[in-house]
Coordinates of C-alpha atoms in Angstrom, one line a residue:
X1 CA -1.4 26.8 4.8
X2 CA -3.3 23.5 4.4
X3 CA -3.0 20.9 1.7
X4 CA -6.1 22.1 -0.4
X5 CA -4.8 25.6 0.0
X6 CA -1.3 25.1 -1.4
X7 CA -3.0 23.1 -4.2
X8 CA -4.9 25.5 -5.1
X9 CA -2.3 28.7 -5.4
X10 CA 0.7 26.6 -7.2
X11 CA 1.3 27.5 -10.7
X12 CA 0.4 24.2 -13.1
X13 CA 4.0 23.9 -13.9
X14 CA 4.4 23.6 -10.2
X15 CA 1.4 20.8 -10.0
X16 CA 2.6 18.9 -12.7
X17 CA 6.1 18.6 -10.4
X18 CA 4.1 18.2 -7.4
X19 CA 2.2 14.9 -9.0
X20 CA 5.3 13.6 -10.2
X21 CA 7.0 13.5 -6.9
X22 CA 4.1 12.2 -5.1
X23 CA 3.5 9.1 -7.6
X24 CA 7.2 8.4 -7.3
X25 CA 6.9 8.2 -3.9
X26 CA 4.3 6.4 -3.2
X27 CA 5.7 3.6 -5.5
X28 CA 9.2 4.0 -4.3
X29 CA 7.7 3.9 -0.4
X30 CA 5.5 1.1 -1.3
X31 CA 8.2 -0.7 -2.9
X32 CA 11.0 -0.3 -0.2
X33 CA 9.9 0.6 2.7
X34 CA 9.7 4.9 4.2
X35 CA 13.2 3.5 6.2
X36 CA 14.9 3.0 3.1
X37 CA 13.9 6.1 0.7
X38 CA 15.1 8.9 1.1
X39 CA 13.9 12.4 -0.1
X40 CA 16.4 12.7 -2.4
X41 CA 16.0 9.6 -4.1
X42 CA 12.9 10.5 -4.6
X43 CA 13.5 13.7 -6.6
X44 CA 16.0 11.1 -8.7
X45 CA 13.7 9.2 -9.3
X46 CA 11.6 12.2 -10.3
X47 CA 13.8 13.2 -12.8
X48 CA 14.7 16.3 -10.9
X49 CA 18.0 17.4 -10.8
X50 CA 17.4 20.1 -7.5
X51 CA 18.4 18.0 -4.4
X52 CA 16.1 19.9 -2.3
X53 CA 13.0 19.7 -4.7
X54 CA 11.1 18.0 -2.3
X55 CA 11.5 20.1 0.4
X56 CA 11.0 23.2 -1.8
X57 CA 7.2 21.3 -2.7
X58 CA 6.5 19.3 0.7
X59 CA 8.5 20.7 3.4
X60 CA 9.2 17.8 5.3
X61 CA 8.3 14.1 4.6
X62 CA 5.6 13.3 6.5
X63 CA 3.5 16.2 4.6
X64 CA 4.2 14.6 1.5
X65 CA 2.9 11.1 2.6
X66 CA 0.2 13.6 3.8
X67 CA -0.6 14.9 0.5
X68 CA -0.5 11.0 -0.7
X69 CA -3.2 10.2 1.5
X70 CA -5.0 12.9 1.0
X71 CA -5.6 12.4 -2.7
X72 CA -6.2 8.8 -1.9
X73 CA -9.2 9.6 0.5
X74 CA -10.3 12.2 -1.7
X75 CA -11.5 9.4 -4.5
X76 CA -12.1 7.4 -2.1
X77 CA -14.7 9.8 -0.3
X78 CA -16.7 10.1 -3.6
X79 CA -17.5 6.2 -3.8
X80 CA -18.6 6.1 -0.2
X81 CA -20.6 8.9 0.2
X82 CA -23.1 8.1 -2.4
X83 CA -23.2 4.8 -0.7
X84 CA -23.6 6.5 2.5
X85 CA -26.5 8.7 0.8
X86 CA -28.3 6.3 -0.4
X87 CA -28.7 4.3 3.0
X88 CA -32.1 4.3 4.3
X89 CA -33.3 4.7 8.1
X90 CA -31.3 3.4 10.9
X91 CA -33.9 1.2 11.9
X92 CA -34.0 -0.1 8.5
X93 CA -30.1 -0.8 7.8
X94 CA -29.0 -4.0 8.0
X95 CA -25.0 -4.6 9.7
X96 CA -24.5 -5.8 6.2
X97 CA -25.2 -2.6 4.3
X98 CA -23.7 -1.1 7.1
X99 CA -19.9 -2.7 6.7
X100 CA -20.5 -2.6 2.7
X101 CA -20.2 1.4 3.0
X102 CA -17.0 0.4 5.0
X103 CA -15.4 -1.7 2.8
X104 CA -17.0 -1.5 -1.4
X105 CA -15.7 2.2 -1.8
X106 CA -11.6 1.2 -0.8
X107 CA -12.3 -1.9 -3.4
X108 CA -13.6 0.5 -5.9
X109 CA -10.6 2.7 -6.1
X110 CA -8.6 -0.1 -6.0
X111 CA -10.2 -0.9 -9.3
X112 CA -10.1 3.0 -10.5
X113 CA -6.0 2.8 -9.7
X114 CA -5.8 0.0 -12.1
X115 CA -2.4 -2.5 -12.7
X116 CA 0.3 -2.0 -11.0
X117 CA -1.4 0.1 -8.3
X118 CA 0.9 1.2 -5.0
X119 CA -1.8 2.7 -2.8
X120 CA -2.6 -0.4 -0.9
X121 CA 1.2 -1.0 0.0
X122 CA 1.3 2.6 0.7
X123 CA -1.5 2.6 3.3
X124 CA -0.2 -0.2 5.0
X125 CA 3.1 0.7 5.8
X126 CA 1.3 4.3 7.4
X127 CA -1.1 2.3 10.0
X128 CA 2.2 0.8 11.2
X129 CA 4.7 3.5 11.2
X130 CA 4.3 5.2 14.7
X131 CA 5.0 8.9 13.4
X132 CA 1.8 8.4 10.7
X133 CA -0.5 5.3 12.7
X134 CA -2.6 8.2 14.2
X135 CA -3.0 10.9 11.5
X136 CA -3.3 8.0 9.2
X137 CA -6.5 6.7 11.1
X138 CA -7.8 9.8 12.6
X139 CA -7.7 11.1 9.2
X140 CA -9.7 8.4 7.3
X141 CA -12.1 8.3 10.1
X142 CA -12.8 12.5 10.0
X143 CA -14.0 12.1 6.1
X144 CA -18.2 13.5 5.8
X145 CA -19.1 9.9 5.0
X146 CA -17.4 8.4 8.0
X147 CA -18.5 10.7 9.9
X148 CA -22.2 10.3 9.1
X149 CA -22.2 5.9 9.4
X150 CA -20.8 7.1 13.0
X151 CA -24.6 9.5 13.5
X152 CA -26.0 6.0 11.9
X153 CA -24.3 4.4 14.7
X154 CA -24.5 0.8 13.2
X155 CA -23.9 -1.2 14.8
X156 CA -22.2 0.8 17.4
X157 CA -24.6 0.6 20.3
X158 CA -24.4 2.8 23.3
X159 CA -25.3 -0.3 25.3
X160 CA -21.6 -2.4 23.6
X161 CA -18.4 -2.1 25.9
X162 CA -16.7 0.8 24.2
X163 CA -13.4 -0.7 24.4
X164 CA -14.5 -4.3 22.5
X165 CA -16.1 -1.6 19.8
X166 CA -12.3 -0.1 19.4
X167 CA -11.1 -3.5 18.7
X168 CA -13.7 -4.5 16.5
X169 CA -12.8 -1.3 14.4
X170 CA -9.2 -2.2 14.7
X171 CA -9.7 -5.7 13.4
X172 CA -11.9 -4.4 11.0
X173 CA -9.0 -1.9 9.9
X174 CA -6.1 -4.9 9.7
X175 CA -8.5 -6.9 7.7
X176 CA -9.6 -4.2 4.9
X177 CA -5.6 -2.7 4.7
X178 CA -4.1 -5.5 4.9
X179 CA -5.8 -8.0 2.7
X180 CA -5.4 -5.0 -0.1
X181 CA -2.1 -4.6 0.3
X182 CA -2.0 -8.7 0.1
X183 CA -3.7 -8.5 -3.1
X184 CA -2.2 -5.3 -4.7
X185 CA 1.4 -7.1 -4.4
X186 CA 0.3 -10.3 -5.6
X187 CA -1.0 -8.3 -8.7
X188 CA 1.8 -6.1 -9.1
X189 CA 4.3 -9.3 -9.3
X190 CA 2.3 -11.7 -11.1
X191 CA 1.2 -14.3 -8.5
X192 CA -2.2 -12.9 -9.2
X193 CA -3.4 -12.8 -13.3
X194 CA -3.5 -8.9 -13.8
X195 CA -6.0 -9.7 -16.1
X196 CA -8.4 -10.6 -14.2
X197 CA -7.8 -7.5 -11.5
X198 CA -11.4 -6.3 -11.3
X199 CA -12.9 -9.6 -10.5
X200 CA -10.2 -10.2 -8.1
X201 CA -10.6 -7.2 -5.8
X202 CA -14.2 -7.4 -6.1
X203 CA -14.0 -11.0 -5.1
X204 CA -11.4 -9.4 -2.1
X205 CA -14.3 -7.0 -1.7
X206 CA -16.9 -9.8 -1.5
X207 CA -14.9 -12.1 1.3
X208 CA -13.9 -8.9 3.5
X209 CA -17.6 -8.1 3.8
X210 CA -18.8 -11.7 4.6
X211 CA -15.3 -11.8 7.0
X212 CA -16.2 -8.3 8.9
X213 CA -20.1 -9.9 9.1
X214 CA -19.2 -12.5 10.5
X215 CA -16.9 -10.7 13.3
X216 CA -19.3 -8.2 13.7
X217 CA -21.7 -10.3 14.6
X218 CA -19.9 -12.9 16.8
X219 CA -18.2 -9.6 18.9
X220 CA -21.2 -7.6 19.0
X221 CA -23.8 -10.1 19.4
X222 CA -25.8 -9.2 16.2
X223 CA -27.9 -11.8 14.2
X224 CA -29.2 -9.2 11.6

């Protein structure tokens, strides 16, 4: 049974468990580390008193950091593909509109999460654990509006050398996750004004665009 399948046959009772448990953990993973949470702290922390709720919701661990991500990409899916619709003709897209449907939508949740947010933390920690890197990429990169800037194919040219185009997009990867996860903590402790958290990410927004431009351009050869 899939994710969206479960969701939708659980009793609301059930859901309302389900949410807790995935919020905790996502702040407690965040927070600590995956290595040093464990399942059953994280029903604790829940305020469940069945050692095995976890299991009895998620199965195993990895399909609850699963179900994290999977809401996560879910908002994030409806920023960028109204972006993504909105695009005009390949011919006409320039490599900045092009990496601005890559990054704005992640900044945009980012601002829907609000302060203290522990998505960015999250995410990073799952391109760097080897059991998740994969699913964790493969899965962002499957989403209908990915998939559609990949038909665009801007600036990926048939004519680039495919493996420089896999670094670029790794590069391209460390600098969005990373920077947000940079940002998110600085926020969360107070080195960063919460405040002021909107114009903060979009300024993070803002300088990650100009960054990738200007790395897309120098790899790629592009003077758009």
């Amino acid at each position: 049974m899939t994710l969206s399948e479960t969701a939708a046959t659980i009793s609301p009772r059930s859901a309302l468990a389900r949410d807790k448990l995935m919020h905790t953990a996502e702040r407690l993973y965040a927070e600590h580390g995956f290595a040093n949470v464990s399942i059953r702290k994280i029903g604790e922390e829940a305020g469940q008193r069945n050692k095995s709720v976890v299991q009895y919701h998620f199965s195993t661990r990895d399909e609850l950091i699963h179900a994290i991500l999977a809401r996560h990409m879910a908002a994030i899916e409806k920023h960028r593909i109204s972006m993504v619709a909105a695009l005009g003709e390949p011919d006409e897209l320039s490599l900045r509109d092009w990496i601005t449907c890559v990054v704005q939508p992640s900044i945009e949740h980012h601002i829907d999460l609000g302060t203290p947010s522990w998505y960015g933390r999250f995410l990073a920690q799952t391109v760097v654990e080897p059991t998740l890197r994969e699913y964790t990429i493969r899965a962002h990169l499957n989403t209908p509006s990915f998939r559609r800037l990949e038909e665009i194919g801007y600036p990926y040219r048939p004519d680039k050398d495919r493996e420089l185009v896999v670094q670029q997009g790794a590069m391209i990867r460390q600098l969005i996750v990373h920077m947000s996860a940079e940002l998110e903590a600085d926020l969360a402790s107070g080195r960063a004004d919460h405040t002021a958290a909107e114009w903060s990410w979009r300024r993070l927004g803002d300088n990650l665009i100009t960054a990738i431009y200007g790395l897309s351009s120098s790899l790629l050869g592009d003077r758009h």
